[in-house]
C-alpha cells in the first residue's frame, strides 16, 4: 500500500501556498482602487484603476498556462511571487519618497495595480495547477480537495478587503509592506524538490489548450454552462449598486452588507457541497446547484423588497459556489496533466469573458429596465445550464473520478482538512 504521508504533505503545503497567495492578491485587488481614491479624490481615476488592474489579469491567461506547462507550476508560482515582492517593494519605496497626492503618485499606483494584477493571475494559474496535481492523487476524494481550495479563495475575498481597508488607515506603505511580506512568504513555502517540481517541459500554447478543450466534451459543456451563469451573475453584480441605492433607496453601506452576507453563505455552501458530493456524486450535485442558481437569479429579478433581494442574492452566490466546486473537481481529472496549464487558462478566459459583457449591458440599459435585463439573462442561464447538464449526462462516465493513487480519504490519516 502507498503511504499517504507524502501526498498529504503536498496537500497541506498547497493549501498554505494558496491561502497566502490568495490573501496577498485579494488585499491588493481591493485596496488599490481605494488607494487611488484616497490620493486623488477622483471617482473616474478610481474606475480607471480597476480597469487597469483587470485588463492585464485577463491578458495574463494568454501566456500563464503555457509558462506552467513549459517550466512547471512550482517554479512559476515561486518566480511570480518573487517578482511581485520586488514590484511591491519598489512601489512602496517610490510612494514613500513622493508627495501623498499628485500626478506622479497616481501614476505609480496605477502602474503598480496593472503589474500586480498580471502577476496575481500568473500565480493563480500555477497554484491551481498544483492543486489539481495533488487532487488527482486522491481519486474519488478530489472534490474534497477542491472544496477546501474554493473555501480558501472565498475566505480570502472576505478577509482581503477588510485587511486592505484597515491597513490603509495606517498608510499606503504599511499596506504595501504587508502585501510584499505575503508574496515573499508564498514564494518561500514553495518546495524546491519533490513531487511539486517533477515536471517534463512540453510544447504549449493557448491553441494547445483550445484543442484539448474541444477533445473533452464533458469539460466543454461545463465551461459553456458556467459562462452563461457568469453572464447572469455579472449583470447582477454590476447592477446591484444601482438597484440597492436607486430602486430600494438604501445607502452604499447596504451594498457592501449584501455582498458580505452573500459571501458568508457561499462559503458555507462550499462546505455543504463537499458533503453532498460524498453522498450523491458530482453530476447530481452540479445539476441541483444549477437549478438553485437559476431559480434564485429569476427571483432576484422579481424581488419586491430589499430583504427578499438580499436573500435571493445570497442564494445566487450559494449556487455559484457549489458550481465552482463542481467545475474545479471535474477539471482536475478531465484535463490531461501534460496540457493542464494551457487548458486551464483557456477555460478561465471563456468563463470570465461574459463579465465585461455584463458590464457593457448594464451600462447600455436604463436603470428602470435592469430587472428585465436580469430576467432575460437568468432565463438564458437556465436554458444553457439545462443543455449543459443534459450534455454532461451523456458523458457521465467521464465525470466519474479515477481510482485514487493514495489510500481512501475516508480510511486513512492524515486527510485533507475539513472546511471550514
PDB file of C-alpha atoms in Angstrom, residues 14-201:
ATOM      1  CA  UNK A  14      -0.599  23.515  -1.371  1.00  0.00           C
ATOM      2  CA  UNK A  15      -3.322  24.775   0.970  1.00  0.00           C
ATOM      3  CA  UNK A  16      -0.800  27.030   2.719  1.00  0.00           C
ATOM      4  CA  UNK A  17       0.612  28.377  -0.551  1.00  0.00           C
ATOM      5  CA  UNK A  18      -2.863  29.037  -1.892  1.00  0.00           C
ATOM      6  CA  UNK A  19      -4.059  30.777   1.282  1.00  0.00           C
ATOM      7  CA  UNK A  20      -1.075  33.155   1.471  1.00  0.00           C
ATOM      8  CA  UNK A  21      -1.151  33.912  -2.264  1.00  0.00           C
ATOM      9  CA  UNK A  22      -4.939  34.453  -2.300  1.00  0.00           C
ATOM     10  CA  UNK A  23      -4.768  36.811   0.673  1.00  0.00           C
ATOM     11  CA  UNK A  24      -2.000  38.852  -0.962  1.00  0.00           C
ATOM     12  CA  UNK A  25      -3.973  39.096  -4.220  1.00  0.00           C
ATOM     13  CA  UNK A  26      -7.320  39.930  -2.577  1.00  0.00           C
ATOM     14  CA  UNK A  27      -5.774  42.578  -0.327  1.00  0.00           C
ATOM     15  CA  UNK A  28      -4.042  44.302  -3.243  1.00  0.00           C
ATOM     16  CA  UNK A  29      -7.035  43.972  -5.594  1.00  0.00           C
ATOM     17  CA  UNK A  30      -9.459  45.746  -3.302  1.00  0.00           C
ATOM     18  CA  UNK A  31      -7.001  48.221  -1.774  1.00  0.00           C
ATOM     19  CA  UNK A  32      -5.584  49.681  -4.997  1.00  0.00           C
ATOM     20  CA  UNK A  33      -8.825  51.444  -6.108  1.00  0.00           C
ATOM     21  CA  UNK A  34      -9.220  52.737  -2.542  1.00  0.00           C
ATOM     22  CA  UNK A  35      -5.633  53.978  -2.613  1.00  0.00           C
ATOM     23  CA  UNK A  36      -6.315  55.862  -5.853  1.00  0.00           C
ATOM     24  CA  UNK A  37      -9.474  57.386  -4.384  1.00  0.00           C
ATOM     25  CA  UNK A  38      -7.586  58.492  -1.260  1.00  0.00           C
ATOM     26  CA  UNK A  39      -4.678  60.029  -3.172  1.00  0.00           C
ATOM     27  CA  UNK A  40      -6.730  61.705  -5.933  1.00  0.00           C
ATOM     28  CA  UNK A  41     -10.312  62.032  -4.704  1.00  0.00           C
ATOM     29  CA  UNK A  42     -11.401  61.177  -8.262  1.00  0.00           C
ATOM     30  CA  UNK A  43     -14.042  58.512  -8.888  1.00  0.00           C
ATOM     31  CA  UNK A  44     -13.085  58.485 -12.583  1.00  0.00           C
ATOM     32  CA  UNK A  45      -9.471  57.617 -11.779  1.00  0.00           C
ATOM     33  CA  UNK A  46     -10.698  55.016  -9.287  1.00  0.00           C
ATOM     34  CA  UNK A  47     -12.628  53.324 -12.089  1.00  0.00           C
ATOM     35  CA  UNK A  48      -9.586  53.595 -14.331  1.00  0.00           C
ATOM     36  CA  UNK A  49      -7.503  51.870 -11.647  1.00  0.00           C
ATOM     37  CA  UNK A  50      -9.963  48.980 -11.584  1.00  0.00           C
ATOM     38  CA  UNK A  51      -9.824  48.726 -15.386  1.00  0.00           C
ATOM     39  CA  UNK A  52      -6.010  48.872 -15.495  1.00  0.00           C
ATOM     40  CA  UNK A  53      -5.816  46.210 -12.818  1.00  0.00           C
ATOM     41  CA  UNK A  54      -8.159  43.748 -14.509  1.00  0.00           C
ATOM     42  CA  UNK A  55      -7.133  44.164 -18.146  1.00  0.00           C
ATOM     43  CA  UNK A  56      -3.665  42.640 -17.550  1.00  0.00           C
ATOM     44  CA  UNK A  57      -5.304  39.900 -15.468  1.00  0.00           C
ATOM     45  CA  UNK A  58      -7.290  38.722 -18.494  1.00  0.00           C
ATOM     46  CA  UNK A  59      -4.252  39.113 -20.749  1.00  0.00           C
ATOM     47  CA  UNK A  60      -2.158  37.024 -18.328  1.00  0.00           C
ATOM     48  CA  UNK A  61      -4.179  33.901 -19.087  1.00  0.00           C
ATOM     49  CA  UNK A  62      -2.943  34.014 -22.682  1.00  0.00           C
ATOM     50  CA  UNK A  63       0.557  33.030 -21.560  1.00  0.00           C
ATOM     51  CA  UNK A  64       0.352  31.903 -17.903  1.00  0.00           C
ATOM     52  CA  UNK A  65      -0.826  28.398 -18.785  1.00  0.00           C
ATOM     53  CA  UNK A  66       1.945  27.965 -21.337  1.00  0.00           C
ATOM     54  CA  UNK A  67       4.536  29.063 -18.761  1.00  0.00           C
ATOM     55  CA  UNK A  68       3.234  26.467 -16.303  1.00  0.00           C
ATOM     56  CA  UNK A  69       3.314  23.664 -18.891  1.00  0.00           C
ATOM     57  CA  UNK A  70       6.822  24.582 -20.029  1.00  0.00           C
ATOM     58  CA  UNK A  71       8.515  25.356 -16.695  1.00  0.00           C
ATOM     59  CA  UNK A  72       6.430  23.648 -14.040  1.00  0.00           C
ATOM     60  CA  UNK A  73       3.758  25.040 -11.720  1.00  0.00           C
ATOM     61  CA  UNK A  74       6.008  25.213  -8.640  1.00  0.00           C
ATOM     62  CA  UNK A  75       8.728  27.165 -10.397  1.00  0.00           C
ATOM     63  CA  UNK A  76       6.258  29.603 -11.992  1.00  0.00           C
ATOM     64  CA  UNK A  77       4.461  30.131  -8.665  1.00  0.00           C
ATOM     65  CA  UNK A  78       7.703  30.857  -6.824  1.00  0.00           C
ATOM     66  CA  UNK A  79       9.069  33.161  -9.536  1.00  0.00           C
ATOM     67  CA  UNK A  80       5.839  35.169  -9.918  1.00  0.00           C
ATOM     68  CA  UNK A  81       5.688  35.809  -6.176  1.00  0.00           C
ATOM     69  CA  UNK A  82       9.354  36.797  -6.001  1.00  0.00           C
ATOM     70  CA  UNK A  83       8.765  39.272  -8.832  1.00  0.00           C
ATOM     71  CA  UNK A  84       5.595  40.504  -7.115  1.00  0.00           C
ATOM     72  CA  UNK A  85       7.583  41.085  -3.912  1.00  0.00           C
ATOM     73  CA  UNK A  86      10.098  43.192  -5.839  1.00  0.00           C
ATOM     74  CA  UNK A  87       7.359  45.185  -7.609  1.00  0.00           C
ATOM     75  CA  UNK A  88       5.512  45.892  -4.340  1.00  0.00           C
ATOM     76  CA  UNK A  89       8.717  46.870  -2.547  1.00  0.00           C
ATOM     77  CA  UNK A  90       9.691  49.215  -5.389  1.00  0.00           C
ATOM     78  CA  UNK A  91       6.219  50.812  -5.432  1.00  0.00           C
ATOM     79  CA  UNK A  92       6.315  51.269  -1.658  1.00  0.00           C
ATOM     80  CA  UNK A  93       9.751  52.901  -1.770  1.00  0.00           C
ATOM     81  CA  UNK A  94       8.721  55.281  -4.559  1.00  0.00           C
ATOM     82  CA  UNK A  95       5.472  56.242  -2.806  1.00  0.00           C
ATOM     83  CA  UNK A  96       7.409  56.900   0.377  1.00  0.00           C
ATOM     84  CA  UNK A  97       9.574  59.418  -1.488  1.00  0.00           C
ATOM     85  CA  UNK A  98       6.688  61.088  -3.363  1.00  0.00           C
ATOM     86  CA  UNK A  99       4.071  63.513  -2.004  1.00  0.00           C
ATOM     87  CA  UNK A 100       0.879  61.910  -0.657  1.00  0.00           C
ATOM     88  CA  UNK A 101      -1.043  63.184  -3.701  1.00  0.00           C
ATOM     89  CA  UNK A 102      -0.254  64.293  -7.217  1.00  0.00           C
ATOM     90  CA  UNK A 103       0.078  63.059 -10.789  1.00  0.00           C
ATOM     91  CA  UNK A 104       3.299  61.132 -10.108  1.00  0.00           C
ATOM     92  CA  UNK A 105       1.805  59.332  -7.111  1.00  0.00           C
ATOM     93  CA  UNK A 106      -1.303  58.423  -9.084  1.00  0.00           C
ATOM     94  CA  UNK A 107       0.817  57.141 -11.970  1.00  0.00           C
ATOM     95  CA  UNK A 108       2.828  54.895  -9.643  1.00  0.00           C
ATOM     96  CA  UNK A 109      -0.312  53.455  -8.064  1.00  0.00           C
ATOM     97  CA  UNK A 110      -1.911  52.781 -11.462  1.00  0.00           C
ATOM     98  CA  UNK A 111       1.249  51.117 -12.788  1.00  0.00           C
ATOM     99  CA  UNK A 112       1.528  49.037  -9.630  1.00  0.00           C
ATOM    100  CA  UNK A 113      -2.100  47.953  -9.980  1.00  0.00           C
ATOM    101  CA  UNK A 114      -1.539  46.763 -13.545  1.00  0.00           C
ATOM    102  CA  UNK A 115       1.620  44.811 -12.673  1.00  0.00           C
ATOM    103  CA  UNK A 116       0.096  43.381  -9.510  1.00  0.00           C
ATOM    104  CA  UNK A 117      -2.992  42.167 -11.366  1.00  0.00           C
ATOM    105  CA  UNK A 118      -0.944  40.403 -14.037  1.00  0.00           C
ATOM    106  CA  UNK A 119       1.316  38.644 -11.521  1.00  0.00           C
ATOM    107  CA  UNK A 120      -1.676  37.650  -9.375  1.00  0.00           C
ATOM    108  CA  UNK A 121      -3.230  35.692 -12.236  1.00  0.00           C
ATOM    109  CA  UNK A 122       0.063  34.016 -13.218  1.00  0.00           C
ATOM    110  CA  UNK A 123       0.468  32.766  -9.649  1.00  0.00           C
ATOM    111  CA  UNK A 124      -3.209  31.725  -9.572  1.00  0.00           C
ATOM    112  CA  UNK A 125      -2.839  29.520 -12.667  1.00  0.00           C
ATOM    113  CA  UNK A 126       0.274  27.974 -11.124  1.00  0.00           C
ATOM    114  CA  UNK A 127      -1.269  27.236  -7.723  1.00  0.00           C
ATOM    115  CA  UNK A 128      -4.478  25.951  -9.348  1.00  0.00           C
ATOM    116  CA  UNK A 129      -2.349  23.536 -11.370  1.00  0.00           C
ATOM    117  CA  UNK A 130      -0.550  22.397  -8.202  1.00  0.00           C
ATOM    118  CA  UNK A 131      -3.912  21.815  -6.520  1.00  0.00           C
ATOM    119  CA  UNK A 132      -5.116  19.754  -9.474  1.00  0.00           C
ATOM    120  CA  UNK A 133      -1.915  17.690  -9.447  1.00  0.00           C
ATOM    121  CA  UNK A 134      -2.425  16.833  -5.785  1.00  0.00           C
ATOM    122  CA  UNK A 135      -6.192  16.265  -6.020  1.00  0.00           C
ATOM    123  CA  UNK A 136      -5.759  13.793  -8.894  1.00  0.00           C
ATOM    124  CA  UNK A 137      -3.877  11.517  -6.481  1.00  0.00           C
ATOM    125  CA  UNK A 138      -6.924  11.378  -4.205  1.00  0.00           C
ATOM    126  CA  UNK A 139      -9.225   9.968  -6.920  1.00  0.00           C
ATOM    127  CA  UNK A 140     -12.787   9.967  -5.569  1.00  0.00           C
ATOM    128  CA  UNK A 141     -11.704  12.439  -2.894  1.00  0.00           C
ATOM    129  CA  UNK A 142     -10.748  15.108  -5.440  1.00  0.00           C
ATOM    130  CA  UNK A 143     -13.888  17.113  -4.676  1.00  0.00           C
ATOM    131  CA  UNK A 144     -12.776  17.366  -1.044  1.00  0.00           C
ATOM    132  CA  UNK A 145      -9.511  18.949  -2.063  1.00  0.00           C
ATOM    133  CA  UNK A 146     -11.276  21.303  -4.458  1.00  0.00           C
ATOM    134  CA  UNK A 147     -13.893  22.312  -1.880  1.00  0.00           C
ATOM    135  CA  UNK A 148     -11.168  23.305   0.576  1.00  0.00           C
ATOM    136  CA  UNK A 149      -9.346  25.285  -2.125  1.00  0.00           C
ATOM    137  CA  UNK A 150     -12.577  27.042  -3.121  1.00  0.00           C
ATOM    138  CA  UNK A 151     -13.206  27.817   0.538  1.00  0.00           C
ATOM    139  CA  UNK A 152      -9.725  29.305   0.837  1.00  0.00           C
ATOM    140  CA  UNK A 153     -10.389  31.578  -2.152  1.00  0.00           C
ATOM    141  CA  UNK A 154     -13.758  32.713  -0.772  1.00  0.00           C
ATOM    142  CA  UNK A 155     -12.248  33.272   2.656  1.00  0.00           C
ATOM    143  CA  UNK A 156      -9.546  35.473   1.136  1.00  0.00           C
ATOM    144  CA  UNK A 157     -12.234  37.509  -0.632  1.00  0.00           C
ATOM    145  CA  UNK A 158     -13.834  38.124   2.753  1.00  0.00           C
ATOM    146  CA  UNK A 159     -10.659  38.931   4.687  1.00  0.00           C
ATOM    147  CA  UNK A 160      -8.685  40.741   1.952  1.00  0.00           C
ATOM    148  CA  UNK A 161     -10.909  43.840   1.543  1.00  0.00           C
ATOM    149  CA  UNK A 162     -11.251  44.238   5.314  1.00  0.00           C
ATOM    150  CA  UNK A 163      -7.499  43.895   5.806  1.00  0.00           C
ATOM    151  CA  UNK A 164      -6.728  46.313   2.978  1.00  0.00           C
ATOM    152  CA  UNK A 165      -9.129  48.936   4.306  1.00  0.00           C
ATOM    153  CA  UNK A 166      -7.715  48.727   7.829  1.00  0.00           C
ATOM    154  CA  UNK A 167      -4.087  48.904   6.676  1.00  0.00           C
ATOM    155  CA  UNK A 168      -4.781  51.953   4.519  1.00  0.00           C
ATOM    156  CA  UNK A 169      -5.714  53.780   7.722  1.00  0.00           C
ATOM    157  CA  UNK A 170      -2.080  53.312   8.773  1.00  0.00           C
ATOM    158  CA  UNK A 171      -0.830  54.457   5.372  1.00  0.00           C
ATOM    159  CA  UNK A 172      -0.061  53.047   1.898  1.00  0.00           C
ATOM    160  CA  UNK A 173       3.446  51.997   2.918  1.00  0.00           C
ATOM    161  CA  UNK A 174       2.110  49.697   5.651  1.00  0.00           C
ATOM    162  CA  UNK A 175      -0.360  48.141   3.218  1.00  0.00           C
ATOM    163  CA  UNK A 176       2.315  47.512   0.577  1.00  0.00           C
ATOM    164  CA  UNK A 177       4.718  46.137   3.180  1.00  0.00           C
ATOM    165  CA  UNK A 178       2.169  43.500   4.162  1.00  0.00           C
ATOM    166  CA  UNK A 179       1.442  42.534   0.526  1.00  0.00           C
ATOM    167  CA  UNK A 180       5.198  42.212  -0.101  1.00  0.00           C
ATOM    168  CA  UNK A 181       5.609  40.071   3.026  1.00  0.00           C
ATOM    169  CA  UNK A 182       2.749  37.792   1.971  1.00  0.00           C
ATOM    170  CA  UNK A 183       4.137  37.387  -1.563  1.00  0.00           C
ATOM    171  CA  UNK A 184       7.618  36.610  -0.235  1.00  0.00           C
ATOM    172  CA  UNK A 185       6.181  34.078   2.227  1.00  0.00           C
ATOM    173  CA  UNK A 186       4.225  32.394  -0.572  1.00  0.00           C
ATOM    174  CA  UNK A 187       7.425  32.079  -2.601  1.00  0.00           C
ATOM    175  CA  UNK A 188       9.320  30.709   0.409  1.00  0.00           C
ATOM    176  CA  UNK A 189       6.719  27.977   1.029  1.00  0.00           C
ATOM    177  CA  UNK A 190       7.178  26.558  -2.478  1.00  0.00           C
ATOM    178  CA  UNK A 191       9.358  23.418  -2.295  1.00  0.00           C
ATOM    179  CA  UNK A 192      12.472  23.265  -4.448  1.00  0.00           C
ATOM    180  CA  UNK A 193      12.319  19.492  -4.809  1.00  0.00           C
ATOM    181  CA  UNK A 194       9.893  16.599  -4.603  1.00  0.00           C
ATOM    182  CA  UNK A 195       6.657  15.955  -6.413  1.00  0.00           C
ATOM    183  CA  UNK A 196       5.748  19.575  -6.942  1.00  0.00           C
ATOM    184  CA  UNK A 197       8.864  20.114  -9.020  1.00  0.00           C
ATOM    185  CA  UNK A 198       8.704  16.860 -11.005  1.00  0.00           C
ATOM    186  CA  UNK A 199       7.934  18.198 -14.437  1.00  0.00           C
ATOM    187  CA  UNK A 200       8.665  17.428 -18.051  1.00  0.00           C
ATOM    188  CA  UNK A 201       8.564  20.584 -20.175  1.00  0.00           C
TER     189      UNK A 201
END
